[in-house]
Short mmCIF file of N, CA, C and O in Angstrom, two decimals:
data_model
loop_
_atom_site.label_atom_id
_atom_site.label_comp_id
_atom_site.label_asym_id
_atom_site.label_seq_id
_atom_site.Cartn_x
_atom_site.Cartn_y
_atom_site.Cartn_z
N MET F 49 -14.49 -11.32 16.58
CA MET F 49 -13.69 -10.36 15.88
C MET F 49 -14.19 -10.19 14.45
O MET F 49 -14.09 -9.10 13.89
N LEU F 50 -14.75 -11.23 13.88
CA LEU F 50 -15.22 -11.17 12.50
C LEU F 50 -16.33 -10.13 12.30
O LEU F 50 -16.27 -9.36 11.33
N PRO F 51 -17.31 -10.02 13.21
CA PRO F 51 -18.32 -8.96 13.03
C PRO F 51 -17.71 -7.55 13.07
O PRO F 51 -18.12 -6.67 12.31
N PHE F 52 -16.73 -7.35 13.94
CA PHE F 52 -16.05 -6.05 13.99
C PHE F 52 -15.34 -5.76 12.67
O PHE F 52 -15.36 -4.64 12.17
N LEU F 53 -14.72 -6.77 12.10
CA LEU F 53 -14.00 -6.60 10.85
C LEU F 53 -14.95 -6.28 9.70
O LEU F 53 -14.69 -5.39 8.89
N ILE F 54 -16.07 -6.97 9.64
CA ILE F 54 -17.07 -6.70 8.60
C ILE F 54 -17.62 -5.29 8.76
O ILE F 54 -17.76 -4.54 7.78
N PHE F 55 -17.92 -4.91 9.98
CA PHE F 55 -18.42 -3.56 10.27
C PHE F 55 -17.38 -2.51 9.88
O PHE F 55 -17.70 -1.46 9.32
N ALA F 56 -16.10 -2.79 10.14
CA ALA F 56 -15.02 -1.86 9.79
C ALA F 56 -14.93 -1.69 8.28
O ALA F 56 -14.73 -0.57 7.78
N ILE F 57 -15.06 -2.77 7.54
CA ILE F 57 -14.98 -2.69 6.08
C ILE F 57 -16.12 -1.85 5.52
O ILE F 57 -15.90 -1.00 4.66
N VAL F 58 -17.33 -2.07 6.02
CA VAL F 58 -18.49 -1.30 5.56
C VAL F 58 -18.31 0.18 5.87
O VAL F 58 -18.52 1.05 5.01
N LEU F 59 -17.90 0.49 7.09
CA LEU F 59 -17.74 1.89 7.49
C LEU F 59 -16.59 2.57 6.76
O LEU F 59 -16.69 3.74 6.40
N SER F 60 -15.50 1.86 6.52
CA SER F 60 -14.36 2.49 5.87
C SER F 60 -14.64 2.86 4.42
O SER F 60 -13.91 3.64 3.83
N GLN F 61 -15.68 2.31 3.86
CA GLN F 61 -16.11 2.68 2.51
C GLN F 61 -17.00 3.91 2.53
O GLN F 61 -17.47 4.35 1.48
N GLY F 62 -17.26 4.46 3.72
CA GLY F 62 -18.10 5.65 3.84
C GLY F 62 -19.58 5.33 3.88
O GLY F 62 -20.41 6.21 3.74
N LYS F 63 -19.91 4.07 4.09
CA LYS F 63 -21.31 3.65 4.13
C LYS F 63 -21.64 3.12 5.52
O LYS F 63 -20.76 2.82 6.30
N GLY F 64 -22.91 3.02 5.81
CA GLY F 64 -23.33 2.41 7.07
C GLY F 64 -23.36 3.33 8.26
O GLY F 64 -23.39 2.86 9.39
N ALA F 65 -23.37 4.64 8.05
CA ALA F 65 -23.41 5.56 9.19
C ALA F 65 -24.70 5.40 9.99
O ALA F 65 -24.72 5.71 11.18
N PHE F 66 -25.74 4.89 9.36
CA PHE F 66 -27.01 4.68 10.07
C PHE F 66 -26.86 3.62 11.16
O PHE F 66 -27.69 3.51 12.05
N LEU F 67 -25.79 2.83 11.11
CA LEU F 67 -25.54 1.82 12.12
C LEU F 67 -24.85 2.38 13.36
O LEU F 67 -24.76 1.70 14.38
N LEU F 68 -24.35 3.60 13.28
CA LEU F 68 -23.69 4.23 14.42
C LEU F 68 -24.74 4.72 15.40
O LEU F 68 -25.61 5.51 15.05
N THR F 69 -24.65 4.29 16.62
CA THR F 69 -25.70 4.51 17.61
C THR F 69 -26.03 5.98 17.83
O THR F 69 -27.17 6.37 17.75
N GLY F 70 -25.06 6.80 18.08
CA GLY F 70 -25.34 8.21 18.34
C GLY F 70 -25.86 8.94 17.13
O GLY F 70 -26.68 9.86 17.23
N PHE F 71 -25.42 8.52 15.96
CA PHE F 71 -25.82 9.19 14.73
C PHE F 71 -27.26 8.84 14.36
O PHE F 71 -28.03 9.70 13.96
N ASN F 72 -27.64 7.59 14.50
CA ASN F 72 -28.98 7.21 14.07
C ASN F 72 -30.08 7.63 15.04
O ASN F 72 -31.25 7.55 14.70
N THR F 73 -29.71 8.07 16.23
CA THR F 73 -30.73 8.55 17.17
C THR F 73 -31.02 10.04 16.99
O THR F 73 -31.95 10.55 17.60
N MET F 74 -30.22 10.71 16.17
CA MET F 74 -30.45 12.14 15.91
C MET F 74 -31.64 12.31 14.96
O MET F 74 -31.96 11.41 14.19
N SER F 75 -32.22 13.48 15.03
CA SER F 75 -33.28 13.78 14.07
C SER F 75 -32.66 13.98 12.68
O SER F 75 -31.45 14.18 12.55
N GLN F 76 -33.48 13.91 11.66
CA GLN F 76 -32.99 14.07 10.29
C GLN F 76 -32.32 15.43 10.10
O GLN F 76 -31.30 15.54 9.43
N LYS F 77 -32.86 16.45 10.73
CA LYS F 77 -32.30 17.80 10.62
C LYS F 77 -30.89 17.85 11.23
O LYS F 77 -29.99 18.47 10.67
N GLU F 78 -30.72 17.19 12.37
CA GLU F 78 -29.39 17.15 13.01
C GLU F 78 -28.40 16.33 12.19
O GLU F 78 -27.23 16.69 12.09
N GLN F 79 -28.86 15.23 11.61
CA GLN F 79 -27.98 14.39 10.81
C GLN F 79 -27.45 15.12 9.58
O GLN F 79 -26.33 14.88 9.15
N GLU F 80 -28.24 16.01 9.03
CA GLU F 80 -27.82 16.76 7.84
C GLU F 80 -26.68 17.73 8.13
O GLU F 80 -26.00 18.18 7.21
N GLN F 81 -26.45 18.05 9.39
CA GLN F 81 -25.38 18.96 9.78
C GLN F 81 -24.02 18.28 9.79
O GLN F 81 -22.99 18.93 9.89
N TYR F 82 -23.99 16.96 9.70
CA TYR F 82 -22.75 16.20 9.81
C TYR F 82 -22.34 15.62 8.46
O TYR F 82 -23.17 15.29 7.63
N ASP F 83 -21.03 15.49 8.27
CA ASP F 83 -20.48 14.84 7.09
C ASP F 83 -20.52 13.33 7.36
O ASP F 83 -19.62 12.77 7.99
N GLU F 84 -21.56 12.72 6.88
CA GLU F 84 -21.82 11.30 7.17
C GLU F 84 -20.69 10.40 6.66
O GLU F 84 -20.28 9.47 7.34
N LYS F 85 -20.17 10.69 5.50
CA LYS F 85 -19.13 9.87 4.91
C LYS F 85 -17.83 9.95 5.72
O LYS F 85 -17.19 8.94 5.98
N ALA F 86 -17.44 11.16 6.13
CA ALA F 86 -16.22 11.32 6.93
C ALA F 86 -16.35 10.64 8.29
O ALA F 86 -15.40 10.01 8.77
N LEU F 87 -17.53 10.76 8.89
CA LEU F 87 -17.77 10.12 10.17
C LEU F 87 -17.69 8.61 10.04
O LEU F 87 -17.06 7.93 10.86
N ALA F 88 -18.28 8.06 9.00
CA ALA F 88 -18.25 6.62 8.78
C ALA F 88 -16.82 6.13 8.53
O ALA F 88 -16.41 5.10 9.07
N LYS F 89 -16.06 6.86 7.73
CA LYS F 89 -14.68 6.46 7.46
C LYS F 89 -13.83 6.48 8.73
O LYS F 89 -13.02 5.59 8.97
N PHE F 90 -14.01 7.51 9.56
CA PHE F 90 -13.27 7.59 10.82
C PHE F 90 -13.63 6.41 11.72
O PHE F 90 -12.75 5.75 12.29
N MET F 91 -14.92 6.12 11.84
CA MET F 91 -15.33 5.02 12.70
C MET F 91 -14.89 3.68 12.14
O MET F 91 -14.64 2.74 12.89
N GLY F 92 -14.75 3.59 10.81
CA GLY F 92 -14.19 2.37 10.22
C GLY F 92 -12.76 2.15 10.66
O GLY F 92 -12.36 1.03 11.00
N LYS F 93 -11.98 3.22 10.69
CA LYS F 93 -10.59 3.12 11.16
C LYS F 93 -10.55 2.72 12.63
O LYS F 93 -9.70 1.93 13.05
N VAL F 94 -11.47 3.26 13.41
CA VAL F 94 -11.55 2.92 14.82
C VAL F 94 -11.88 1.43 14.98
O VAL F 94 -11.29 0.74 15.82
N MET F 95 -12.78 0.94 14.16
CA MET F 95 -13.16 -0.47 14.25
C MET F 95 -11.98 -1.38 13.87
O MET F 95 -11.83 -2.45 14.44
N TYR F 96 -11.15 -0.95 12.92
CA TYR F 96 -9.93 -1.72 12.62
C TYR F 96 -9.02 -1.77 13.85
O TYR F 96 -8.41 -2.79 14.15
N GLY F 97 -8.95 -0.65 14.58
CA GLY F 97 -8.16 -0.62 15.81
C GLY F 97 -8.71 -1.58 16.85
O GLY F 97 -7.95 -2.30 17.51
N TYR F 98 -10.04 -1.62 16.98
CA TYR F 98 -10.66 -2.55 17.93
C TYR F 98 -10.41 -4.01 17.50
O TYR F 98 -10.19 -4.87 18.35
N CYS F 99 -10.43 -4.27 16.21
CA CYS F 99 -10.13 -5.62 15.72
C CYS F 99 -8.72 -6.03 16.10
O CYS F 99 -8.48 -7.17 16.53
N PHE F 100 -7.78 -5.11 15.97
CA PHE F 100 -6.40 -5.39 16.35
C PHE F 100 -6.29 -5.69 17.85
O PHE F 100 -5.60 -6.63 18.25
N CYS F 101 -6.99 -4.91 18.65
CA CYS F 101 -6.98 -5.13 20.10
C CYS F 101 -7.55 -6.51 20.45
O CYS F 101 -7.00 -7.23 21.28
N LEU F 102 -8.65 -6.87 19.80
CA LEU F 102 -9.25 -8.18 20.05
C LEU F 102 -8.34 -9.31 19.58
O LEU F 102 -8.29 -10.37 20.21
N LEU F 103 -7.63 -9.08 18.49
CA LEU F 103 -6.67 -10.08 18.00
C LEU F 103 -5.57 -10.31 19.03
O LEU F 103 -5.20 -11.45 19.32
N LEU F 104 -5.05 -9.22 19.59
CA LEU F 104 -4.01 -9.36 20.62
C LEU F 104 -4.54 -10.11 21.84
O LEU F 104 -3.85 -10.98 22.38
N CYS F 105 -5.76 -9.80 22.25
CA CYS F 105 -6.36 -10.49 23.40
C CYS F 105 -6.55 -11.97 23.10
O CYS F 105 -6.26 -12.83 23.94
N ALA F 106 -7.04 -12.27 21.91
CA ALA F 106 -7.26 -13.67 21.54
C ALA F 106 -5.94 -14.44 21.47
O ALA F 106 -5.85 -15.57 21.96
N LEU F 107 -4.93 -13.84 20.88
CA LEU F 107 -3.62 -14.50 20.82
C LEU F 107 -3.04 -14.71 22.22
O LEU F 107 -2.43 -15.74 22.50
N GLY F 108 -3.24 -13.73 23.08
CA GLY F 108 -2.76 -13.86 24.45
C GLY F 108 -3.43 -15.02 25.18
O GLY F 108 -2.78 -15.75 25.93
N GLU F 109 -4.72 -15.18 24.95
CA GLU F 109 -5.45 -16.28 25.58
C GLU F 109 -5.06 -17.63 24.97
O GLU F 109 -4.87 -18.61 25.69
N LEU F 110 -4.96 -17.69 23.65
CA LEU F 110 -4.66 -18.96 22.98
C LEU F 110 -3.23 -19.44 23.26
O LEU F 110 -2.99 -20.63 23.41
N LEU F 111 -2.30 -18.50 23.31
CA LEU F 111 -0.90 -18.85 23.51
C LEU F 111 -0.46 -18.76 24.98
O LEU F 111 0.71 -18.97 25.28
N PHE F 112 -1.41 -18.43 25.86
CA PHE F 112 -1.13 -18.30 27.30
C PHE F 112 -0.02 -17.29 27.57
O PHE F 112 0.89 -17.54 28.36
N ILE F 113 -0.09 -16.16 26.88
CA ILE F 113 0.87 -15.07 27.07
C ILE F 113 0.12 -13.92 27.74
O ILE F 113 -0.62 -13.18 27.08
N GLN F 114 0.29 -13.79 29.03
CA GLN F 114 -0.46 -12.82 29.81
C GLN F 114 -0.21 -11.38 29.37
O GLN F 114 -1.14 -10.58 29.30
N TRP F 115 1.03 -11.03 29.05
CA TRP F 115 1.34 -9.65 28.71
C TRP F 115 0.69 -9.23 27.40
O TRP F 115 0.38 -8.06 27.19
N LEU F 116 0.46 -10.16 26.49
CA LEU F 116 -0.21 -9.85 25.24
C LEU F 116 -1.67 -9.50 25.49
O LEU F 116 -2.21 -8.56 24.88
N LEU F 117 -2.31 -10.21 26.39
CA LEU F 117 -3.68 -9.90 26.79
C LEU F 117 -3.76 -8.53 27.44
O LEU F 117 -4.66 -7.73 27.13
N VAL F 118 -2.81 -8.22 28.30
CA VAL F 118 -2.78 -6.93 28.98
C VAL F 118 -2.59 -5.79 27.99
O VAL F 118 -3.26 -4.75 28.07
N ILE F 119 -1.71 -5.98 27.02
CA ILE F 119 -1.49 -4.95 26.00
C ILE F 119 -2.75 -4.75 25.16
O ILE F 119 -3.14 -3.61 24.89
N GLY F 120 -3.41 -5.83 24.78
CA GLY F 120 -4.64 -5.72 24.00
C GLY F 120 -5.72 -4.97 24.75
O GLY F 120 -6.38 -4.08 24.19
N LEU F 121 -5.91 -5.29 26.02
CA LEU F 121 -6.92 -4.60 26.82
C LEU F 121 -6.55 -3.14 27.06
O LEU F 121 -7.41 -2.25 27.03
N SER F 122 -5.28 -2.88 27.28
CA SER F 122 -4.83 -1.50 27.49
C SER F 122 -5.03 -0.66 26.24
O SER F 122 -5.52 0.49 26.32
N LEU F 123 -4.69 -1.20 25.08
CA LEU F 123 -4.91 -0.48 23.83
C LEU F 123 -6.39 -0.23 23.59
O LEU F 123 -6.78 0.82 23.08
N PHE F 124 -7.23 -1.18 23.96
CA PHE F 124 -8.67 -1.03 23.82
C PHE F 124 -9.18 0.17 24.62
O PHE F 124 -9.93 1.00 24.12
N VAL F 125 -8.71 0.26 25.86
CA VAL F 125 -9.12 1.38 26.73
C VAL F 125 -8.58 2.70 26.20
O VAL F 125 -9.31 3.70 26.13
N VAL F 126 -7.32 2.74 25.81
CA VAL F 126 -6.70 3.97 25.29
C VAL F 126 -7.41 4.42 24.01
O VAL F 126 -7.71 5.60 23.84
N LEU F 127 -7.71 3.49 23.12
CA LEU F 127 -8.40 3.82 21.88
C LEU F 127 -9.80 4.38 22.17
O LEU F 127 -10.22 5.36 21.55
N THR F 128 -10.49 3.79 23.11
CA THR F 128 -11.83 4.27 23.47
C THR F 128 -11.78 5.69 24.01
O THR F 128 -12.58 6.54 23.63
N ILE F 129 -10.83 5.97 24.88
CA ILE F 129 -10.69 7.32 25.43
C ILE F 129 -10.34 8.31 24.32
O ILE F 129 -10.91 9.41 24.25
N PHE F 130 -9.42 7.93 23.43
CA PHE F 130 -9.06 8.81 22.32
C PHE F 130 -10.27 9.12 21.45
O PHE F 130 -10.49 10.28 21.07
N VAL F 131 -11.05 8.11 21.11
CA VAL F 131 -12.22 8.31 20.24
C VAL F 131 -13.23 9.23 20.91
O VAL F 131 -13.79 10.14 20.27
N LEU F 132 -13.47 9.05 22.19
CA LEU F 132 -14.43 9.91 22.90
C LEU F 132 -13.97 11.36 22.90
O LEU F 132 -14.77 12.27 22.67
N VAL F 133 -12.70 11.59 23.15
CA VAL F 133 -12.19 12.96 23.18
C VAL F 133 -12.16 13.56 21.78
O VAL F 133 -12.61 14.69 21.57
N TYR F 134 -11.67 12.81 20.82
CA TYR F 134 -11.51 13.30 19.45
C TYR F 134 -12.86 13.65 18.81
O TYR F 134 -13.00 14.68 18.16
N THR F 135 -13.84 12.79 18.98
CA THR F 135 -15.13 13.02 18.32
C THR F 135 -15.97 14.09 19.01
O THR F 135 -16.83 14.69 18.38
N ASN F 136 -15.74 14.32 20.29
CA ASN F 136 -16.57 15.27 21.02
C ASN F 136 -15.94 16.65 21.18
O ASN F 136 -16.49 17.50 21.88
N THR F 137 -14.81 16.88 20.56
CA THR F 137 -14.18 18.20 20.61
C THR F 137 -13.92 18.70 19.20
O THR F 137 -13.60 17.92 18.31
N GLY F 138 -14.07 19.95 18.98
CA GLY F 138 -13.66 20.57 17.74
C GLY F 138 -14.62 20.52 16.57
O GLY F 138 -14.29 20.98 15.50
N ASN F 139 -15.81 19.93 16.74
CA ASN F 139 -16.77 19.84 15.62
C ASN F 139 -16.13 19.33 14.36
O ASN F 139 -16.30 19.86 13.27
N ARG F 140 -15.37 18.26 14.44
CA ARG F 140 -14.60 17.73 13.32
C ARG F 140 -15.46 17.20 12.18
O ARG F 140 -15.04 17.21 11.03
N PHE F 141 -16.64 16.72 12.48
CA PHE F 141 -17.44 16.09 11.45
C PHE F 141 -18.65 16.90 11.02
O PHE F 141 -19.48 16.43 10.27
N LYS F 142 -18.71 18.14 11.50
CA LYS F 142 -19.80 19.01 11.06
C LYS F 142 -19.46 19.62 9.71
O LYS F 142 -18.32 19.91 9.43
N GLU F 143 -20.49 19.81 8.90
CA GLU F 143 -20.27 20.41 7.58
C GLU F 143 -20.27 21.90 7.66
O GLU F 143 -20.84 22.55 8.44
#
């Protein structure tokens, strides 16, 4: 969870977009079409959400609470689906 948290802090400051897989594989010309800072901040918020999901899963495992693990995994899946739909519709991060 700690690497996710560090990554979230870096991204939420609007830095580190080059670490985003889909963004860094684009050509320089394509990258210039996107608001790099807004994309990084959004992905930072997403990473905070993933950290929360992992925290719930870890607590569920440590405290032997099955429903906490299920909620953590369910939120992880829901967050992933939301991010895929949100980022791929509406050209939200294009300048």
